[in-house]
XYZ file of C-alpha atoms in Angstrom:
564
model
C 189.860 115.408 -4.612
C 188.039 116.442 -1.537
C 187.509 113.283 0.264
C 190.452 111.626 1.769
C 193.072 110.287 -0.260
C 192.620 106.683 0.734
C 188.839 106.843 0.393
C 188.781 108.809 -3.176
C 190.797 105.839 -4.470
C 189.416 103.176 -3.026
C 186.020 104.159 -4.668
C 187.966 104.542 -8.145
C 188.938 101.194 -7.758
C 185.547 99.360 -7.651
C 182.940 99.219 -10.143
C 180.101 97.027 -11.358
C 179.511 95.035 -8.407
C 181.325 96.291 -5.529
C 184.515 94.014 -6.144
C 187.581 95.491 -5.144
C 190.533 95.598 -7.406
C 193.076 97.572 -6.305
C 194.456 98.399 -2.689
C 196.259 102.004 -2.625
C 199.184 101.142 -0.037
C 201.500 104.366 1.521
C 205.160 103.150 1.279
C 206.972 102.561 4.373
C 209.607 105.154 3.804
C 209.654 107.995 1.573
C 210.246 106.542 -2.450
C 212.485 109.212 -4.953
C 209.629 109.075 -7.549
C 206.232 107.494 -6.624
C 203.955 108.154 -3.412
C 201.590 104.855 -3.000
C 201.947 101.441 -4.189
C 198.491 99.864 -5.827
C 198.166 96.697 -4.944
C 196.082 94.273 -6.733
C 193.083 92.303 -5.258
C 192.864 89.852 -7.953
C 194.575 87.303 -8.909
C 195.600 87.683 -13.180
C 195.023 91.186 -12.953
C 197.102 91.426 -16.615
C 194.087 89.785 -17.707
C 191.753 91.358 -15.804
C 189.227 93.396 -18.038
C 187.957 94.941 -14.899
C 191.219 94.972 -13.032
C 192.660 97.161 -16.056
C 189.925 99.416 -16.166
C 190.193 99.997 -12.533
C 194.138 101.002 -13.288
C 192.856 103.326 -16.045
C 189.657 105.179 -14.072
C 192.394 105.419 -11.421
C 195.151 106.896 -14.164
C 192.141 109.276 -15.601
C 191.962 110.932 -12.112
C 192.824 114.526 -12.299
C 194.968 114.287 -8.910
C 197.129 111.875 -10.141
C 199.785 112.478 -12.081
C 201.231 109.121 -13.246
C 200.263 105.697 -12.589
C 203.178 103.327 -13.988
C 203.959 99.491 -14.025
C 207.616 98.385 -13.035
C 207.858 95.310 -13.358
C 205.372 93.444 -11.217
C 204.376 96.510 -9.216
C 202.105 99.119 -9.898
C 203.256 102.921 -8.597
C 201.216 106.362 -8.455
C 202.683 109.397 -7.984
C 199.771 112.736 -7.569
C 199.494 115.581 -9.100
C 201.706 118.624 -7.322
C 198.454 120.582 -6.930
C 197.247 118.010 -4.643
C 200.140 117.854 -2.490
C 200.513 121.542 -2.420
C 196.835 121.689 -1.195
C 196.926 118.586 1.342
C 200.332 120.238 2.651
C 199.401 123.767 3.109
C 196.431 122.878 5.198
C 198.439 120.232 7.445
C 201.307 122.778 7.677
C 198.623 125.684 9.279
C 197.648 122.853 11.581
C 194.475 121.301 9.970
C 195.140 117.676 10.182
C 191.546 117.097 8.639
C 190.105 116.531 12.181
C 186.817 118.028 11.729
C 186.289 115.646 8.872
C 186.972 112.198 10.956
C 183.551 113.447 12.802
C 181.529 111.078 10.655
C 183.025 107.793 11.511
C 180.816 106.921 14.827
C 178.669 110.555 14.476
C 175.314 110.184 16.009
C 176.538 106.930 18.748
C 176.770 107.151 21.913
C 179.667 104.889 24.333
C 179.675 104.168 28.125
C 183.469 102.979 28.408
C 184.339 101.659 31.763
C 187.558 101.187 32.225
C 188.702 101.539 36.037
C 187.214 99.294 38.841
C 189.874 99.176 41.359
C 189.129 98.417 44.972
C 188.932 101.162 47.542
C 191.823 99.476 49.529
C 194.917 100.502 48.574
C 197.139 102.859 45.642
C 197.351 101.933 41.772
C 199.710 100.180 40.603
C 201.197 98.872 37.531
C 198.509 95.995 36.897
C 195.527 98.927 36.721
C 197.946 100.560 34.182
C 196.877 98.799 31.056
C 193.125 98.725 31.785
C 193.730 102.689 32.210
C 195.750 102.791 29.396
C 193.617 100.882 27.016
C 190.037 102.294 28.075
C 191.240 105.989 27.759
C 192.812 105.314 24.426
C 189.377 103.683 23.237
C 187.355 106.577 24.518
C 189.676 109.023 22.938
C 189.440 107.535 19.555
C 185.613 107.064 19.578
C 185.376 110.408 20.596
C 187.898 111.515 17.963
C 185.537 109.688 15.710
C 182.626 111.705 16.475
C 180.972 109.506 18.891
C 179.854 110.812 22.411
C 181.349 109.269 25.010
C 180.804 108.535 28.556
C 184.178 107.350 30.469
C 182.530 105.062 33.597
C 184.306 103.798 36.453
C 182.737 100.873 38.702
C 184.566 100.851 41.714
C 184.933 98.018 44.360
C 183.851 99.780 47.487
C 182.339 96.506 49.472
C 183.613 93.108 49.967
C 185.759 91.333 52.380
C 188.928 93.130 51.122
C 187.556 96.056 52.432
C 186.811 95.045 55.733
C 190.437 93.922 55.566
C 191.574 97.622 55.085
C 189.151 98.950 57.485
C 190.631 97.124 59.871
C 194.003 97.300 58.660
C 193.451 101.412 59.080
C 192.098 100.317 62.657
C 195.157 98.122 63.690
C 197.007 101.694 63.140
C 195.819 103.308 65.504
C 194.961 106.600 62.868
C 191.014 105.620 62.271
C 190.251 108.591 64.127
C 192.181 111.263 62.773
C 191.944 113.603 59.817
C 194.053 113.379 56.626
C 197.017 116.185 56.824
C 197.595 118.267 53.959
C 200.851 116.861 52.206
C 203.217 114.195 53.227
C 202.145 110.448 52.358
C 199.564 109.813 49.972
C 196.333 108.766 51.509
C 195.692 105.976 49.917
C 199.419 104.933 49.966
C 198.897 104.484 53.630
C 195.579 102.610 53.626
C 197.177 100.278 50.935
C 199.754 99.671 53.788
C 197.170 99.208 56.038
C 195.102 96.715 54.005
C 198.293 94.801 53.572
C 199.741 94.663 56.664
C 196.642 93.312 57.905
C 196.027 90.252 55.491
C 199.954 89.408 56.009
C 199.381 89.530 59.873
C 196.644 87.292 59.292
C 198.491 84.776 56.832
C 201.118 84.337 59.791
C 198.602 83.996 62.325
C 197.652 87.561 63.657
C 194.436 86.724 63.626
C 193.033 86.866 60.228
C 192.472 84.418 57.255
C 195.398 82.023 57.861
C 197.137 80.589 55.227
C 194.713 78.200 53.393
C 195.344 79.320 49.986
C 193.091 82.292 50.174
C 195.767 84.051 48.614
C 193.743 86.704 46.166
C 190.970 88.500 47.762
C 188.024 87.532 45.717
C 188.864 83.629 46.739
C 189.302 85.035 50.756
C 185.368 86.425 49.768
C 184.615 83.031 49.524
C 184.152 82.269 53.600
C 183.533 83.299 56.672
C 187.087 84.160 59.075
C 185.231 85.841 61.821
C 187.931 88.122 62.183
C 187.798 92.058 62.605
C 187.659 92.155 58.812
C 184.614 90.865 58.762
C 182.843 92.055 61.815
C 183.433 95.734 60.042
C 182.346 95.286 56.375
C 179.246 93.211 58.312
C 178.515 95.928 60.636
C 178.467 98.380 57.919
C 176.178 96.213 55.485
C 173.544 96.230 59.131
C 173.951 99.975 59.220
C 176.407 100.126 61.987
C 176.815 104.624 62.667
C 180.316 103.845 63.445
C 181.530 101.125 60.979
C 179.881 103.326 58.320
C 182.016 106.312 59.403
C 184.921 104.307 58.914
C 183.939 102.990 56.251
C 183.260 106.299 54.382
C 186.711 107.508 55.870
C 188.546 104.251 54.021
C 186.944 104.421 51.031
C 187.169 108.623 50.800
C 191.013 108.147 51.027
C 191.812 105.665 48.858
C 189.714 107.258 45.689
C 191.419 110.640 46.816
C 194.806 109.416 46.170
C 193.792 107.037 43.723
C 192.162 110.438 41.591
C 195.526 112.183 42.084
C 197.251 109.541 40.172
C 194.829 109.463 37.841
C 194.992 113.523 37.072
C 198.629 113.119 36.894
C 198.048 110.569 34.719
C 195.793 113.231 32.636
C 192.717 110.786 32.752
C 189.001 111.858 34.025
C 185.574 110.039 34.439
C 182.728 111.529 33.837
C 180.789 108.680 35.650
C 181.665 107.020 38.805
C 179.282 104.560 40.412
C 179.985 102.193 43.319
C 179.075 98.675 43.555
C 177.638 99.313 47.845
C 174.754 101.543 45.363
C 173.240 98.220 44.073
C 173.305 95.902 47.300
C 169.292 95.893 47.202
C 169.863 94.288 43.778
C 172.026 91.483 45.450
C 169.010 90.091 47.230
C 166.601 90.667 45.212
C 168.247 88.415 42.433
C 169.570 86.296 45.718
C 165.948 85.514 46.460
C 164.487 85.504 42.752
C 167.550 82.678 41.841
C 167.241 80.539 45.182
C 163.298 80.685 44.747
C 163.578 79.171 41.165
C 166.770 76.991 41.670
C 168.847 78.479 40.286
C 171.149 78.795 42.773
C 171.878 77.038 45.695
C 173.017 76.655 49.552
C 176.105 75.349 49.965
C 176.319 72.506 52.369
C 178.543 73.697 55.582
C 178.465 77.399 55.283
C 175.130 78.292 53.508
C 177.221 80.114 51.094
C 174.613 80.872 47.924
C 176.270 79.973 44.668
C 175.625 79.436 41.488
C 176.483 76.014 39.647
C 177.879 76.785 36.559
C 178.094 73.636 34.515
C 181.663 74.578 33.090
C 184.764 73.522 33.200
C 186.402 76.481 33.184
C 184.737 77.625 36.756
C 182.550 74.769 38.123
C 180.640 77.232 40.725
C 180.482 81.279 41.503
C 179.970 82.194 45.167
C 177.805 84.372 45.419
C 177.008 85.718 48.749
C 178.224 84.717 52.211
C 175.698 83.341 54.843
C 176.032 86.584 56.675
C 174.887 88.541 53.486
C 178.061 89.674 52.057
C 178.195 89.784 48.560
C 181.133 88.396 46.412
C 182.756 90.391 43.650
C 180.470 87.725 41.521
C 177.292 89.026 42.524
C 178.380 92.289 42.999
C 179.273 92.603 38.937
C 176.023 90.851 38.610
C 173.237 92.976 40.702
C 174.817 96.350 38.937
C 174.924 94.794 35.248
C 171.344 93.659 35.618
C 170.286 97.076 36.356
C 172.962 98.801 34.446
C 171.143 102.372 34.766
C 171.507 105.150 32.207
C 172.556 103.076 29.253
C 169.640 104.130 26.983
C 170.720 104.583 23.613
C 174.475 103.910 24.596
C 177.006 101.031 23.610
C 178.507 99.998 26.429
C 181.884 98.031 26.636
C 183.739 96.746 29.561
C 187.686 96.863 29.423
C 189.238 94.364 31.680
C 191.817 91.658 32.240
C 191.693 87.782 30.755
C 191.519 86.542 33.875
C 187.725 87.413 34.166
C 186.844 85.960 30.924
C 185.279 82.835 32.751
C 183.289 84.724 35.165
C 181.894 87.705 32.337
C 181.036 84.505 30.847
C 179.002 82.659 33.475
C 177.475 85.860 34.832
C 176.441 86.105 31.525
C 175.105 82.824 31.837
C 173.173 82.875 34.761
C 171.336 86.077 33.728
C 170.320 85.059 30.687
C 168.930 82.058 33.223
C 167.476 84.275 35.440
C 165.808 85.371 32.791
C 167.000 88.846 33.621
C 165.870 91.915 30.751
C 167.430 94.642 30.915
C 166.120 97.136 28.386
C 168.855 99.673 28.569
C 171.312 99.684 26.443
C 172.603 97.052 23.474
C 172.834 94.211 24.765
C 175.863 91.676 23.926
C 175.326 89.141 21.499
C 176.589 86.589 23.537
C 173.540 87.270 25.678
C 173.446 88.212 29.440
C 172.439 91.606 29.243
C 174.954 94.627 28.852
C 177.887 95.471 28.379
C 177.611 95.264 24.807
C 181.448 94.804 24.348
C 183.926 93.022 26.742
C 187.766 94.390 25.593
C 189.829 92.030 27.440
C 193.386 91.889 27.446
C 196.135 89.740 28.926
C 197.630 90.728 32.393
C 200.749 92.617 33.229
C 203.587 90.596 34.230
C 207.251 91.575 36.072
C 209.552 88.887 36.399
C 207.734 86.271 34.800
C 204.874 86.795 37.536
C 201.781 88.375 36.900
C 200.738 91.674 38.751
C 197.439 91.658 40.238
C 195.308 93.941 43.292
C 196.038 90.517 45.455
C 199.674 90.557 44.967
C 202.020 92.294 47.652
C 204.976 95.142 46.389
C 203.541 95.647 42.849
C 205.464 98.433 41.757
C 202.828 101.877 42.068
C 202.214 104.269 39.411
C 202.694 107.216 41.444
C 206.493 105.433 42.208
C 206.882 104.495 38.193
C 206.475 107.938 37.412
C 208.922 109.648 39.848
C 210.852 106.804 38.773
C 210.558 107.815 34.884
C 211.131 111.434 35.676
C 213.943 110.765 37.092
C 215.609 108.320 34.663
C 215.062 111.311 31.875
C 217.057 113.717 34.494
C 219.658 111.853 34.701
C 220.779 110.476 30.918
C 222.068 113.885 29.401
C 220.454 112.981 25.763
C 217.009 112.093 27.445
C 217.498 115.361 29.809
C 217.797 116.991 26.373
C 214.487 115.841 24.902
C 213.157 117.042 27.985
C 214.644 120.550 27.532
C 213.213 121.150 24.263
C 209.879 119.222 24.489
C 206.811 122.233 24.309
C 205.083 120.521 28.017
C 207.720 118.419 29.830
C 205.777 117.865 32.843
C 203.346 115.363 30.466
C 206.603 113.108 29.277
C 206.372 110.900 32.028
C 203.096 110.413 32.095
C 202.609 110.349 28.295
C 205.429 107.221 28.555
C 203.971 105.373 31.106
C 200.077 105.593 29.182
C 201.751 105.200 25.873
C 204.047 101.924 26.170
C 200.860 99.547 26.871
C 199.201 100.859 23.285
C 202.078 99.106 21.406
C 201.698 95.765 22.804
C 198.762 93.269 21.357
C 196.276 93.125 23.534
C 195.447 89.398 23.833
C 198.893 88.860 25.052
C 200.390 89.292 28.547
C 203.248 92.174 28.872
C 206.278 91.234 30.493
C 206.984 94.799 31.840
C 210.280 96.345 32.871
C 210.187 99.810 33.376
C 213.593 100.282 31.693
C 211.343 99.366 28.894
C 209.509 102.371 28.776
C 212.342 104.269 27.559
C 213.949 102.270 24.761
C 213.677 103.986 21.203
C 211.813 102.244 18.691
C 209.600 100.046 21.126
C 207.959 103.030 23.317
C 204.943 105.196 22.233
C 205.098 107.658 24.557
C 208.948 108.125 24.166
C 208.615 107.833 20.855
C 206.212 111.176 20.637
C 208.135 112.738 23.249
C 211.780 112.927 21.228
C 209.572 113.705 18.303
C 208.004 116.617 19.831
C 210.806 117.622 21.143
C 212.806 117.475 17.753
C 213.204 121.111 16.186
C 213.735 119.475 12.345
C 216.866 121.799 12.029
C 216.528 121.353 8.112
C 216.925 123.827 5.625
C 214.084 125.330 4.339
C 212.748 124.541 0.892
C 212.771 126.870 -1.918
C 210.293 128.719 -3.557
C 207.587 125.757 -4.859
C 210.211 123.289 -4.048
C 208.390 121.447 -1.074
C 205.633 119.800 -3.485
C 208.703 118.018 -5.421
C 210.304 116.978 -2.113
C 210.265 113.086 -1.528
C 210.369 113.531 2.466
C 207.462 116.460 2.326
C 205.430 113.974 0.033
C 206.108 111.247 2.149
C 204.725 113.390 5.031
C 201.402 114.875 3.521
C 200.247 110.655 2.157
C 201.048 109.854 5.651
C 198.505 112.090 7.236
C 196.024 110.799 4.752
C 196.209 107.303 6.297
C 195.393 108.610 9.676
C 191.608 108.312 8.695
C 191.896 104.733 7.769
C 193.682 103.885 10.940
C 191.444 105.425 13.503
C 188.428 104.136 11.429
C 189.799 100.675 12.653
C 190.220 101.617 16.247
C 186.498 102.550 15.760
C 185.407 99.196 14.504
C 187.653 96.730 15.731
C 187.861 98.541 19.579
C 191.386 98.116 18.963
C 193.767 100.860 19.030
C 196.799 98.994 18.603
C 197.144 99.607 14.521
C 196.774 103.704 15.267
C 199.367 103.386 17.937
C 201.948 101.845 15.555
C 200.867 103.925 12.704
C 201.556 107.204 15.356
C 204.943 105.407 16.579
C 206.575 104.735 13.135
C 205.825 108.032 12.074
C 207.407 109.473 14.928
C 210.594 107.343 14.796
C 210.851 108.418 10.980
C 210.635 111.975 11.514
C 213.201 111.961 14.587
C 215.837 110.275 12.257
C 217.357 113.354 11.130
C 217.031 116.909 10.648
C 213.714 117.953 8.338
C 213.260 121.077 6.481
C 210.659 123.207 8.651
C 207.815 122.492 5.515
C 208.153 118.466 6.805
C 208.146 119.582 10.616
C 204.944 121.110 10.278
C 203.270 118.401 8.795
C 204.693 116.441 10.759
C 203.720 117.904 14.306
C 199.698 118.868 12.957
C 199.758 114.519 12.311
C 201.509 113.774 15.766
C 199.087 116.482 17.785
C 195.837 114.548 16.205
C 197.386 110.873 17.081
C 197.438 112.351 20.595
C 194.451 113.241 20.997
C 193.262 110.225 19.050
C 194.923 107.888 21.499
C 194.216 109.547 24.889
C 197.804 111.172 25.278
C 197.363 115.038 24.922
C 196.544 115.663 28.558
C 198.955 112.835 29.774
């Protein structure tokens, strides 16, 4: 049996004309006598002519050793050669990797996956996009896919015109960032926010007319200092460029240390200020045709949707300025270097209404863009949106707009510390082979175990409970030395827990094969988790430790968590 386990009995199990009739199913926990369940996909399979023969083409198989019916359950146990051969190369560290290489060979991916503003620090509300898009990435890569991880980031809008003159207001718009001390874009997040509070209380910027998230302050003019900057640098200002390029240099600088600690790369970053020539072409092209309109009072263009869900995108301000709107539509209808590449788009549910109208009003514009697949839902690329519900902490959800979300660079030090100073989570850290990645691995790792299509309620004490955290799940398994005896002679073939080890690995295939298809990692994360848990439990003969840790290394990298 050279082809994986799962595979190699799923083609015994179909005949004539492709109808399944038997589902090989790993037990949850190690069994004394059999190692998979079948499982029958027809109904009457006692009567079953085909269903039988199935069970007996399966029985004939010269890696199996028994296939028996207890009552209404049918069990297989293999043949000891197999194990001993499936074992010996997991226990020398071949998890079969090489072999997963044909899943997505020959496709290319352009993931993008981080699009925060150039205003101010991550924090927890970018975690799950991060965590989700790198996981994805991994897996197709894993897969044998080439991928391309893509970041879009927000580097022009009225938000940062707020930070500009936020870093103004400071009095520090002139100096150069010191080696050390506070984080760079720490301060500018500061900055950004002590500015749009001044301005809610009456300092002088957008008062308080429920303006509260910055894409809906993009939505008029305040002829504040805000917008004089961002205005003067769309016109080509020498000096409100400078600053400019100063505000947006330190925010991505800190905002890339977090991301290294976080053990996470792009290979692509592109900025939305590259495609402003795009805004009015398609400002002009959509006004010309009526498409899009003049707002009566402030000339603001928009675009009249015709749903419920949002009635009308602004698009761009009477003094030019783009919205986030048209900003995600002039690069999408260019969308450069997506030749030959499936592109998806990881983001929150609360831009579901405007992917969709944007979509929309391209396919209106009659927009082509030949690069790329294009969705089926029309509108151009990406081909895939991943969305996901939003990150919530104390019942309220965490967004770029809200003021003293917690930051990653805090939750970390936070995490590190926690581990310091519990004496059995100190421990795991003592023994784990790369402690400085346990934090990081955590904070990454606890997002892949939630559903997607649901909102978290996050705690950060949360990251650290057994049985519910990925990250600390891999971590105290890692970190676990077995401490078993050693099996005798031959003895490890015979050994329930060894068996239960080597079928394991054999479902890894089947797992990330579903990541592949489905863009969903969440049944790989689980899969990695409870195999974890199981092998922490109690002490395991060093045969069953090395299994286990060549299965754990390749989830890992399979999920985005080595370099974490």
């Amino acid at each position: 049996m050279a082809a994986n386990l799962f595979d190699h009995l799923d083609g015994s199990a179909v005949q004539g004309e492709g109808k399944v009739r038997w589902a090989p199913r790993a037990p949850y926990r190690p069994h004394e006598r059999y190692d998979l369940m079948l499982v029958p996909r027809v109904k009457g399979w006692r009567e079953d002519a085909e269903a039988l023969a199935a069970l007996d083409r399966i029985a004939a198989d010269p890696d199996v050793a028994e296939v028996a019916r207890e009552g209404g359950e049918v069990w297989l146990r293999l043949e000891r050669g197999w194990v001993e051969r499936a074992g010996a190369a997991l226990e020398e560290g071949d998890a079969g990797e090489a072999a997963l290489a044909d899943l997505a060979a020959g496709q290319g991916y352009a993931v993008y996956f981080w699009g925060a503003n150039t205003t101010k620090a991550l924090h927890i509300g970018h975690l799950r996009n991060l965590a989700i898009g790198h996981a994805i990435g991994a897996s197709l890569e894993q897969a044998g896919a080439r991928v391309e991880r893509r970041s879009l980031i927000c580097d022009v809008g009225r938000s940062m015109g707020e930070a500009m003159a936020g870093v103004v207001q400071s009095g520090r718009d002139s100096q150069v960032w010191p080696e050390g001390g506070e984080k760079s874009d720490h301060f500018v997040g500061t900055c950004y926010a002590d500015y749009v509070t001044a301005g809610r209380n009456g300092g002088g910027g957008p008062t308080d007319d429920g303006a509260e998230d910055s894409l809906a302050r993009e939505s008029s003019l305040y002829k504040d200092r805000a917008d004089a900057l961002i205005v003067s640098v769309l016109r080509g200002d020498q000096e409100a460029l400078e600053l400019w390029s100063k505000t947006r240099a330190w925010v991505i600088g800190g905002q890339r240390k977090t991301l290294a600690r976080l053990g996470i790369a792009f290979d692509k970053v592109i900025f939305e200020s590259d495609f402003l020539p795009e805004v009015l072409e398609l400002s002009n092209q959509g006004l010309a045709e009526g498409k899009l309109v003049r707002r009566y009072g402030d000339e603001m263009v928009m675009y009249e949707t015709g749903r419920e869900e949002l009635e009308e995108m602004p698009l761009v301000r009477a003094d030019g300025l783009p919205t986030q709107h048209m900003r995600a539509l002039a690069y999408w209808a260019a969308a450069p270097e997506l030749d030959d590449m499936v592109s998806l788009q990881v983001c929150g549910n609360e831009w579901v209404s405007h992917v969709t109208c944007r979509r929309q009003l391209m396919d209106e514009l009659g927009v082509a863009n030949g690069n790329g697949y294009a969705s089926r839902k029309g509108g151009g690329p990406p081909t895939h949106d991943v969305f996901h519900g939003m990150v919530a902490r104390e019942r309220q959800t965490i967004t770029s707009s809200k003021e003293g979300a917690l930051l990653v660079d805090d939750l970390v030090e936070w995490l590190d510390e926690q581990i310091g100073a519990d004496g059995e989570r100190a421990a795991v850290r003592g023994t784990h082979p790369a402690p400085e990645r346990i934090a990081p691995q955590v904070t990454l790792g606890y997002f892949l175990l939630q559903p997607s299509t649901k909102r978290v309620d996050f705690d950060p004490d949360k990251l650290l409970w057994e049985d519910s955290s990925l990250g600390w799940d891999l971590a105290r398994a890692q970190a676990h030395g077995g401490g078993g005896a050693a099996l005798r002679g031959d003895a490890a073939a015979e050994d329930p827990d060894y068996r239960f080890a080597v079928v394991q690995a054999e479902m890894y295939r089947r797992h990330l094969r579903s990541s592949v298809e489905k863009l969903d990692v969440l049944p790989l994360a689980r899969y990695v988790s409870h195999f974890a848990r199981w092998y922490a439990e109690e002490e395991r003969p060093p045969e069953v430790e090395r299994v286990v840790r060549s299965v754990l290394d390749q989830g890992q990298r399979g999920l985005g968590l080595e370099a974490a």
